[in-house]
């Protein structure tokens, strides 16, 4: 058992998942991830590089990924904003990469040292156009490790950018944890071509799971990489059919089997509190306190924020009178919950955005208001 910070656990998880290249730029409250990677990567034969800015940090990890490395970068709100163009490029060119966002209060410079969950919609729609994305949100130090491993695996499995949607609460939290051993960790390897050039290899020809097996640079294959819509050769094509097929495949290749939701006390629940990330810790305590006073309230935690758990929420909402969505922002996921339940139950918002975290009593008060 070790005492470790959430940000440090992210670095440990990345190394355990096989990340061997980090490109980044210091920014509060994510800097400990870069510091840890700078210290540890050389011991694993990896490379750490501090770039001149956030845009270059994103660009350098994409180059390293195309050359065959598992890659990571980390930042916070303003830096993630600067990375958006190249996140879109990674989605279009199908370049595996993991971007950690340790969220803070915004917009703009905001409150750099204060916790927030205001980048949830940015994670989904920050870069322009129709694109797929995966975003995972840990609520503990151990889960910061575990979801970093999952983020790397998803990036490699689906050849897509994956966002680890941390928040300052979890990033700077210290807990005594037992981290998984090497034998307990499942690692998804870099996909490899199934044909040679002589056999007609095309870099963007999708496999049965709709994901292409693109060769790494320097392995003897001719590869063209572009952010333009392209066909299976990788070269741009101005075709409506190719465009529609490409955008559809980018979405459909993300399997729903990666969606994780944690529930507690749902069997007898009339109401439920939904939360994610660091806020879920307080929400869980509020649910425990309310149940101790006789309220039949359940707990729902989104582990996978994107893709959204539409089917799960639709099904569970049939048995509930209302769902209280607790968010450390002005209200972002609440709209997605309302859309997903399709009127089966009421959806209420419990929001906070004053740079302080929730107290259990604040959420409990909202729970009791629903029972009256």
CSV table of C-alpha atoms in Angstrom, one decimal:
chain,number,residue,atom,x,y,z
A,1,UNK,CA,0.0,0.0,0.0
A,2,UNK,CA,1.3,3.5,-0.9
A,3,UNK,CA,0.2,7.0,-0.2
A,4,UNK,CA,-0.2,8.6,-3.7
A,5,UNK,CA,-1.8,11.6,-5.3
A,6,UNK,CA,-4.4,11.3,-8.1
A,7,UNK,CA,-2.2,13.0,-10.6
A,8,UNK,CA,0.7,10.7,-9.7
A,9,UNK,CA,-1.6,7.7,-10.1
A,10,UNK,CA,-2.4,8.8,-13.6
A,11,UNK,CA,1.3,8.7,-14.4
A,12,UNK,CA,1.7,5.3,-12.9
A,13,UNK,CA,-1.3,4.0,-14.8
A,14,UNK,CA,0.1,5.4,-18.1
A,15,UNK,CA,3.4,3.6,-17.6
A,16,UNK,CA,1.7,0.4,-16.6
A,17,UNK,CA,-0.4,0.6,-19.8
A,18,UNK,CA,2.7,0.9,-21.9
A,19,UNK,CA,2.9,4.7,-22.5
A,20,UNK,CA,6.5,5.5,-23.5
A,21,UNK,CA,6.1,9.1,-24.7
A,22,UNK,CA,4.8,12.2,-23.0
A,23,UNK,CA,4.7,15.7,-24.5
A,24,UNK,CA,3.3,18.5,-22.4
A,25,UNK,CA,3.4,21.9,-20.9
A,26,UNK,CA,3.0,22.8,-17.2
A,27,UNK,CA,-0.4,24.0,-16.1
A,28,UNK,CA,-2.3,24.0,-12.8
A,29,UNK,CA,-3.8,21.7,-11.6
A,30,UNK,CA,-2.3,19.0,-13.8
A,31,UNK,CA,1.5,19.7,-13.5
A,32,UNK,CA,2.2,16.8,-11.2
A,33,UNK,CA,1.4,14.4,-14.1
A,34,UNK,CA,4.1,16.0,-16.2
A,35,UNK,CA,6.5,16.0,-13.2
A,36,UNK,CA,5.9,12.4,-12.5
A,37,UNK,CA,6.3,11.4,-16.2
A,38,UNK,CA,9.6,13.4,-16.4
A,39,UNK,CA,10.9,11.5,-13.4
A,40,UNK,CA,9.8,8.0,-14.3
A,41,UNK,CA,9.7,7.7,-18.1
A,42,UNK,CA,13.5,7.5,-18.6
A,43,UNK,CA,13.5,4.5,-16.2
A,44,UNK,CA,11.2,2.7,-18.6
A,45,UNK,CA,13.1,3.6,-21.7
A,46,UNK,CA,10.6,6.2,-22.6
A,47,UNK,CA,10.8,9.9,-23.6
A,48,UNK,CA,9.5,13.0,-21.9
A,49,UNK,CA,9.6,16.3,-23.7
A,50,UNK,CA,8.3,19.7,-22.5
A,51,UNK,CA,7.1,21.6,-25.5
A,52,UNK,CA,6.9,25.4,-26.1
A,53,UNK,CA,3.1,25.4,-25.8
A,54,UNK,CA,0.0,23.3,-25.6
A,55,UNK,CA,-0.5,23.2,-29.3
A,56,UNK,CA,3.0,21.8,-29.9
A,57,UNK,CA,2.4,19.4,-27.0
A,58,UNK,CA,-0.5,17.9,-28.8
A,59,UNK,CA,1.3,17.8,-32.1
A,60,UNK,CA,4.3,16.0,-30.8
A,61,UNK,CA,2.3,13.2,-29.2
A,62,UNK,CA,0.5,12.6,-32.5
A,63,UNK,CA,3.8,12.3,-34.3
A,64,UNK,CA,5.1,9.9,-31.7
A,65,UNK,CA,1.9,7.8,-31.9
A,66,UNK,CA,2.2,7.5,-35.7
A,67,UNK,CA,5.7,6.2,-35.1
A,68,UNK,CA,4.4,3.4,-32.9
A,69,UNK,CA,4.5,4.8,-29.3
A,70,UNK,CA,1.7,4.8,-26.8
A,71,UNK,CA,1.3,8.4,-25.9
A,72,UNK,CA,0.0,10.8,-23.2
A,73,UNK,CA,-0.4,14.5,-22.7
A,74,UNK,CA,-1.9,16.3,-19.7
A,75,UNK,CA,-3.4,19.8,-19.3
A,76,UNK,CA,-6.3,21.8,-17.9
A,77,UNK,CA,-9.0,24.0,-19.4
A,78,UNK,CA,-7.1,26.7,-21.2
A,79,UNK,CA,-4.6,24.2,-22.5
A,80,UNK,CA,-7.3,21.8,-23.6
A,81,UNK,CA,-8.9,24.6,-25.6
A,82,UNK,CA,-5.6,25.1,-27.4
A,83,UNK,CA,-5.3,21.4,-28.2
A,84,UNK,CA,-8.8,21.2,-29.9
A,85,UNK,CA,-7.7,21.5,-33.5
A,86,UNK,CA,-5.3,18.6,-33.2
A,87,UNK,CA,-7.7,16.5,-31.2
A,88,UNK,CA,-10.0,16.8,-34.2
A,89,UNK,CA,-7.1,15.9,-36.4
A,90,UNK,CA,-6.4,12.8,-34.3
A,91,UNK,CA,-10.1,11.8,-34.6
A,92,UNK,CA,-10.1,12.2,-38.4
A,93,UNK,CA,-6.7,10.6,-39.0
A,94,UNK,CA,-7.5,7.9,-36.4
A,95,UNK,CA,-4.4,8.4,-34.3
A,96,UNK,CA,-4.4,6.8,-30.8
A,97,UNK,CA,-3.7,9.2,-28.0
A,98,UNK,CA,-4.7,10.0,-24.4
A,99,UNK,CA,-5.4,13.6,-23.2
A,100,UNK,CA,-5.7,14.2,-19.5
A,101,UNK,CA,-7.8,17.2,-18.5
A,102,UNK,CA,-7.6,18.0,-14.8
A,103,UNK,CA,-10.4,20.5,-14.7
A,104,UNK,CA,-10.4,23.9,-13.0
A,105,UNK,CA,-12.8,26.8,-12.9
A,106,UNK,CA,-13.2,28.7,-16.1
A,107,UNK,CA,-13.8,30.1,-18.7
A,108,UNK,CA,-10.4,31.7,-19.7
A,109,UNK,CA,-7.9,31.7,-16.8
A,110,UNK,CA,-10.8,31.5,-14.3
A,111,UNK,CA,-9.7,30.2,-10.9
A,112,UNK,CA,-6.6,28.1,-11.7
A,113,UNK,CA,-6.4,26.3,-8.3
A,114,UNK,CA,-10.1,25.7,-7.8
A,115,UNK,CA,-12.1,22.5,-8.6
A,116,UNK,CA,-14.7,22.4,-11.4
A,117,UNK,CA,-16.4,20.0,-13.8
A,118,UNK,CA,-17.0,22.7,-16.4
A,119,UNK,CA,-15.3,20.9,-19.4
A,120,UNK,CA,-17.7,18.0,-19.8
A,121,UNK,CA,-19.3,19.4,-23.0
A,122,UNK,CA,-15.9,20.6,-24.2
A,123,UNK,CA,-14.7,17.0,-24.0
A,124,UNK,CA,-17.5,16.0,-26.3
A,125,UNK,CA,-17.8,18.9,-28.7
A,126,UNK,CA,-14.7,21.0,-28.2
A,127,UNK,CA,-13.3,20.3,-31.6
A,128,UNK,CA,-15.4,21.1,-34.6
A,129,UNK,CA,-17.5,18.8,-36.8
A,130,UNK,CA,-19.0,15.4,-36.3
A,131,UNK,CA,-16.6,13.2,-34.5
A,132,UNK,CA,-16.5,10.4,-31.9
A,133,UNK,CA,-14.8,10.7,-28.5
A,134,UNK,CA,-14.3,8.7,-25.4
A,135,UNK,CA,-14.1,10.4,-22.0
A,136,UNK,CA,-13.7,8.6,-18.6
A,137,UNK,CA,-14.1,10.2,-15.2
A,138,UNK,CA,-12.4,8.7,-12.0
A,139,UNK,CA,-13.6,9.4,-8.5
A,140,UNK,CA,-10.6,8.0,-6.5
A,141,UNK,CA,-6.9,7.7,-6.7
A,142,UNK,CA,-7.0,4.0,-7.5
A,143,UNK,CA,-9.5,4.6,-10.2
A,144,UNK,CA,-7.3,7.4,-11.6
A,145,UNK,CA,-4.8,4.6,-12.2
A,146,UNK,CA,-7.3,2.1,-13.5
A,147,UNK,CA,-9.0,4.5,-15.9
A,148,UNK,CA,-5.7,5.7,-17.3
A,149,UNK,CA,-5.0,2.1,-18.2
A,150,UNK,CA,-8.5,1.8,-19.7
A,151,UNK,CA,-8.0,5.1,-21.6
A,152,UNK,CA,-4.8,3.9,-23.2
A,153,UNK,CA,-6.4,0.6,-24.1
A,154,UNK,CA,-9.4,2.3,-25.7
A,155,UNK,CA,-7.2,4.7,-27.6
A,156,UNK,CA,-5.3,1.7,-29.1
A,157,UNK,CA,-8.4,-0.5,-29.6
A,158,UNK,CA,-10.4,2.1,-31.4
A,159,UNK,CA,-7.6,4.3,-32.8
A,160,UNK,CA,-9.1,7.4,-31.4
A,161,UNK,CA,-8.3,10.2,-29.0
A,162,UNK,CA,-9.5,9.4,-25.4
A,163,UNK,CA,-9.9,12.1,-22.7
A,164,UNK,CA,-9.4,11.3,-19.1
A,165,UNK,CA,-11.7,13.8,-17.6
A,166,UNK,CA,-10.2,14.4,-14.2
A,167,UNK,CA,-11.0,17.3,-11.8
A,168,UNK,CA,-8.9,19.1,-9.3
A,169,UNK,CA,-10.5,17.2,-6.4
A,170,UNK,CA,-9.3,13.8,-7.6
A,171,UNK,CA,-6.1,15.2,-9.2
A,172,UNK,CA,-4.8,16.6,-5.8
A,173,UNK,CA,-6.4,14.0,-3.6
A,174,UNK,CA,-4.0,11.7,-1.7
A,175,UNK,CA,-5.1,8.2,-0.6
A,176,UNK,CA,-3.5,5.0,0.7
A,177,UNK,CA,-4.1,2.6,-2.2
A,178,UNK,CA,-3.0,-0.8,-3.4
A,179,UNK,CA,-2.3,-0.4,-7.1
A,180,UNK,CA,-3.0,-3.3,-9.4
A,181,UNK,CA,0.0,-5.6,-10.1
A,182,UNK,CA,1.3,-6.2,-13.6
A,183,UNK,CA,-0.5,-9.6,-13.7
A,184,UNK,CA,-3.8,-7.9,-12.9
A,185,UNK,CA,-3.6,-5.4,-15.8
A,186,UNK,CA,-5.0,-6.1,-19.2
A,187,UNK,CA,-3.0,-4.3,-22.0
A,188,UNK,CA,-4.3,-3.8,-25.5
A,189,UNK,CA,-1.4,-3.8,-27.9
A,190,UNK,CA,-0.9,-1.5,-30.9
A,191,UNK,CA,-2.9,-2.9,-33.9
A,192,UNK,CA,-0.8,-4.3,-36.8
A,193,UNK,CA,-1.5,-4.6,-40.5
A,194,UNK,CA,-2.9,-8.0,-41.6
A,195,UNK,CA,-1.7,-7.7,-45.1
A,196,UNK,CA,1.6,-6.9,-46.7
A,197,UNK,CA,2.0,-4.2,-49.4
A,198,UNK,CA,2.2,-7.0,-52.0
A,199,UNK,CA,-1.2,-8.3,-50.8
A,200,UNK,CA,-2.9,-5.0,-51.3
A,201,UNK,CA,-2.5,-3.4,-47.9
A,202,UNK,CA,-4.6,-0.2,-47.5
A,203,UNK,CA,-3.9,1.7,-44.2
A,204,UNK,CA,-7.5,2.9,-43.7
A,205,UNK,CA,-9.3,-0.3,-44.7
A,206,UNK,CA,-11.4,-1.1,-41.7
A,207,UNK,CA,-11.2,-4.5,-39.9
A,208,UNK,CA,-14.3,-6.4,-38.8
A,209,UNK,CA,-14.7,-4.1,-35.9
A,210,UNK,CA,-14.7,-1.0,-38.2
A,211,UNK,CA,-11.2,0.0,-37.0
A,212,UNK,CA,-8.3,0.2,-39.4
A,213,UNK,CA,-5.0,-1.5,-38.8
A,214,UNK,CA,-2.7,1.3,-39.7
A,215,UNK,CA,1.1,0.5,-39.9
A,216,UNK,CA,3.5,2.6,-37.8
A,217,UNK,CA,5.8,4.9,-39.7
A,218,UNK,CA,9.2,3.3,-40.4
A,219,UNK,CA,7.9,-0.2,-40.8
A,220,UNK,CA,8.1,-0.4,-44.6
A,221,UNK,CA,4.6,0.7,-45.5
A,222,UNK,CA,3.6,3.7,-47.5
A,223,UNK,CA,1.1,5.7,-45.5
A,224,UNK,CA,-0.6,9.0,-46.1
A,225,UNK,CA,-2.0,10.8,-43.1
A,226,UNK,CA,-4.4,13.7,-43.5
A,227,UNK,CA,-7.1,15.5,-41.7
A,228,UNK,CA,-9.1,15.7,-44.9
A,229,UNK,CA,-11.8,13.1,-45.5
A,230,UNK,CA,-10.1,10.2,-47.1
A,231,UNK,CA,-10.8,6.7,-48.5
A,232,UNK,CA,-9.0,3.5,-47.6
A,233,UNK,CA,-5.8,4.6,-49.2
A,234,UNK,CA,-5.5,7.6,-46.8
A,235,UNK,CA,-5.7,10.1,-49.7
A,236,UNK,CA,-8.3,12.8,-49.8
A,237,UNK,CA,-11.5,12.1,-51.8
A,238,UNK,CA,-14.2,14.6,-52.5
A,239,UNK,CA,-17.0,12.1,-52.5
A,240,UNK,CA,-20.4,12.4,-50.7
A,241,UNK,CA,-20.5,8.6,-50.2
A,242,UNK,CA,-16.9,8.4,-48.8
A,243,UNK,CA,-17.6,11.3,-46.5
A,244,UNK,CA,-20.8,9.8,-45.1
A,245,UNK,CA,-19.2,6.4,-44.7
A,246,UNK,CA,-16.1,7.9,-43.0
A,247,UNK,CA,-18.1,9.9,-40.5
A,248,UNK,CA,-20.5,7.1,-39.8
A,249,UNK,CA,-17.6,4.7,-39.2
A,250,UNK,CA,-15.9,7.1,-36.8
A,251,UNK,CA,-19.0,7.0,-34.6
A,252,UNK,CA,-20.0,3.3,-35.0
A,253,UNK,CA,-16.5,1.9,-34.3
A,254,UNK,CA,-16.8,3.0,-30.6
A,255,UNK,CA,-18.3,-0.1,-29.0
A,256,UNK,CA,-21.0,0.4,-26.2
A,257,UNK,CA,-19.3,-2.3,-24.2
A,258,UNK,CA,-16.9,0.3,-22.8
A,259,UNK,CA,-19.7,2.2,-21.0
A,260,UNK,CA,-19.4,1.9,-17.3
A,261,UNK,CA,-21.9,3.0,-14.7
A,262,UNK,CA,-21.8,2.3,-11.0
A,263,UNK,CA,-25.0,2.1,-8.9
A,264,UNK,CA,-25.8,1.6,-5.3
A,265,UNK,CA,-29.1,1.2,-3.4
A,266,UNK,CA,-31.1,1.2,-6.6
A,267,UNK,CA,-33.3,-1.9,-5.9
A,268,UNK,CA,-35.7,-0.1,-3.5
A,269,UNK,CA,-35.0,3.5,-4.7
A,270,UNK,CA,-37.7,6.0,-5.5
A,271,UNK,CA,-35.2,8.7,-6.2
A,272,UNK,CA,-31.6,8.7,-7.3
A,273,UNK,CA,-28.6,11.0,-7.2
A,274,UNK,CA,-26.4,11.0,-10.3
A,275,UNK,CA,-22.8,12.3,-10.2
A,276,UNK,CA,-19.4,11.7,-11.7
A,277,UNK,CA,-15.8,12.5,-10.8
A,278,UNK,CA,-14.8,14.1,-7.5
A,279,UNK,CA,-18.4,15.3,-6.9
A,280,UNK,CA,-19.6,11.7,-6.7
A,281,UNK,CA,-17.7,11.2,-3.5
A,282,UNK,CA,-19.8,13.9,-1.8
A,283,UNK,CA,-23.0,12.7,-3.5
A,284,UNK,CA,-22.4,9.2,-2.2
A,285,UNK,CA,-22.1,10.4,1.4
A,286,UNK,CA,-25.2,12.5,1.0
A,287,UNK,CA,-27.1,9.3,-0.2
A,288,UNK,CA,-25.8,7.3,2.8
A,289,UNK,CA,-26.9,10.1,5.2
A,290,UNK,CA,-30.4,10.4,3.6
A,291,UNK,CA,-30.9,6.6,3.6
A,292,UNK,CA,-30.0,6.5,7.3
A,293,UNK,CA,-32.9,8.9,7.8
A,294,UNK,CA,-35.3,6.6,5.9
A,295,UNK,CA,-35.2,8.1,2.4
A,296,UNK,CA,-35.3,5.5,-0.4
A,297,UNK,CA,-32.7,7.2,-2.6
A,298,UNK,CA,-30.2,5.5,-4.9
A,299,UNK,CA,-26.8,6.4,-6.3
A,300,UNK,CA,-25.7,6.5,-9.9
A,301,UNK,CA,-22.2,7.3,-11.0
A,302,UNK,CA,-21.1,7.8,-14.5
A,303,UNK,CA,-17.6,6.3,-15.0
A,304,UNK,CA,-17.8,6.6,-18.7
A,305,UNK,CA,-19.1,10.1,-19.5
A,306,UNK,CA,-18.8,9.8,-23.3
A,307,UNK,CA,-20.2,7.8,-25.0
A,308,UNK,CA,-23.2,8.6,-22.8
A,309,UNK,CA,-25.1,5.9,-21.0
A,310,UNK,CA,-28.4,6.6,-22.8
A,311,UNK,CA,-29.8,3.0,-22.7
A,312,UNK,CA,-28.9,2.5,-19.0
A,313,UNK,CA,-30.5,5.8,-17.9
A,314,UNK,CA,-33.6,5.2,-20.0
A,315,UNK,CA,-34.2,1.8,-18.4
A,316,UNK,CA,-33.4,2.8,-14.8
A,317,UNK,CA,-35.6,5.9,-15.0
A,318,UNK,CA,-38.7,3.8,-15.5
A,319,UNK,CA,-38.7,2.9,-11.8
A,320,UNK,CA,-37.7,6.3,-10.4
A,321,UNK,CA,-39.7,9.4,-9.5
A,322,UNK,CA,-36.8,11.7,-10.1
A,323,UNK,CA,-33.0,11.9,-10.7
A,324,UNK,CA,-31.0,14.6,-9.1
A,325,UNK,CA,-27.9,15.5,-11.1
A,326,UNK,CA,-25.1,16.9,-9.1
A,327,UNK,CA,-22.5,18.9,-11.0
A,328,UNK,CA,-19.7,21.2,-10.2
A,329,UNK,CA,-20.7,23.5,-13.0
A,330,UNK,CA,-23.7,25.6,-14.2
A,331,UNK,CA,-25.4,22.5,-15.5
A,332,UNK,CA,-24.0,20.4,-18.4
A,333,UNK,CA,-24.7,16.7,-18.0
A,334,UNK,CA,-28.2,17.4,-16.7
A,335,UNK,CA,-29.4,18.1,-20.2
A,336,UNK,CA,-28.1,14.8,-21.4
A,337,UNK,CA,-29.9,13.0,-18.6
A,338,UNK,CA,-33.1,14.7,-19.5
A,339,UNK,CA,-32.7,13.6,-23.1
A,340,UNK,CA,-31.8,10.0,-22.1
A,341,UNK,CA,-34.8,9.4,-19.8
A,342,UNK,CA,-37.3,10.6,-22.4
A,343,UNK,CA,-39.8,11.8,-19.8
A,344,UNK,CA,-39.9,8.6,-17.7
A,345,UNK,CA,-39.1,10.6,-14.6
A,346,UNK,CA,-38.3,14.2,-13.5
A,347,UNK,CA,-34.7,15.3,-13.7
A,348,UNK,CA,-33.5,18.0,-11.3
A,349,UNK,CA,-30.2,19.9,-11.2
A,350,UNK,CA,-28.0,20.4,-8.1
A,351,UNK,CA,-25.3,22.7,-9.4
A,352,UNK,CA,-22.4,24.5,-7.7
A,353,UNK,CA,-19.9,26.8,-9.5
A,354,UNK,CA,-18.4,29.1,-6.8
A,355,UNK,CA,-15.0,27.5,-6.7
A,356,UNK,CA,-15.9,25.4,-3.6
A,357,UNK,CA,-16.8,21.7,-3.5
A,358,UNK,CA,-20.1,20.3,-2.4
A,359,UNK,CA,-20.8,19.6,1.2
A,360,UNK,CA,-22.9,16.4,1.8
A,361,UNK,CA,-25.6,18.6,3.5
A,362,UNK,CA,-26.1,20.6,0.3
A,363,UNK,CA,-27.0,17.5,-1.7
A,364,UNK,CA,-28.9,16.0,1.1
A,365,UNK,CA,-31.1,19.1,1.3
A,366,UNK,CA,-31.9,18.7,-2.4
A,367,UNK,CA,-32.8,15.0,-1.8
A,368,UNK,CA,-35.2,15.9,1.0
A,369,UNK,CA,-36.8,18.7,-1.1
A,370,UNK,CA,-37.7,16.0,-3.7
A,371,UNK,CA,-39.4,13.8,-1.1
A,372,UNK,CA,-41.8,16.4,0.1
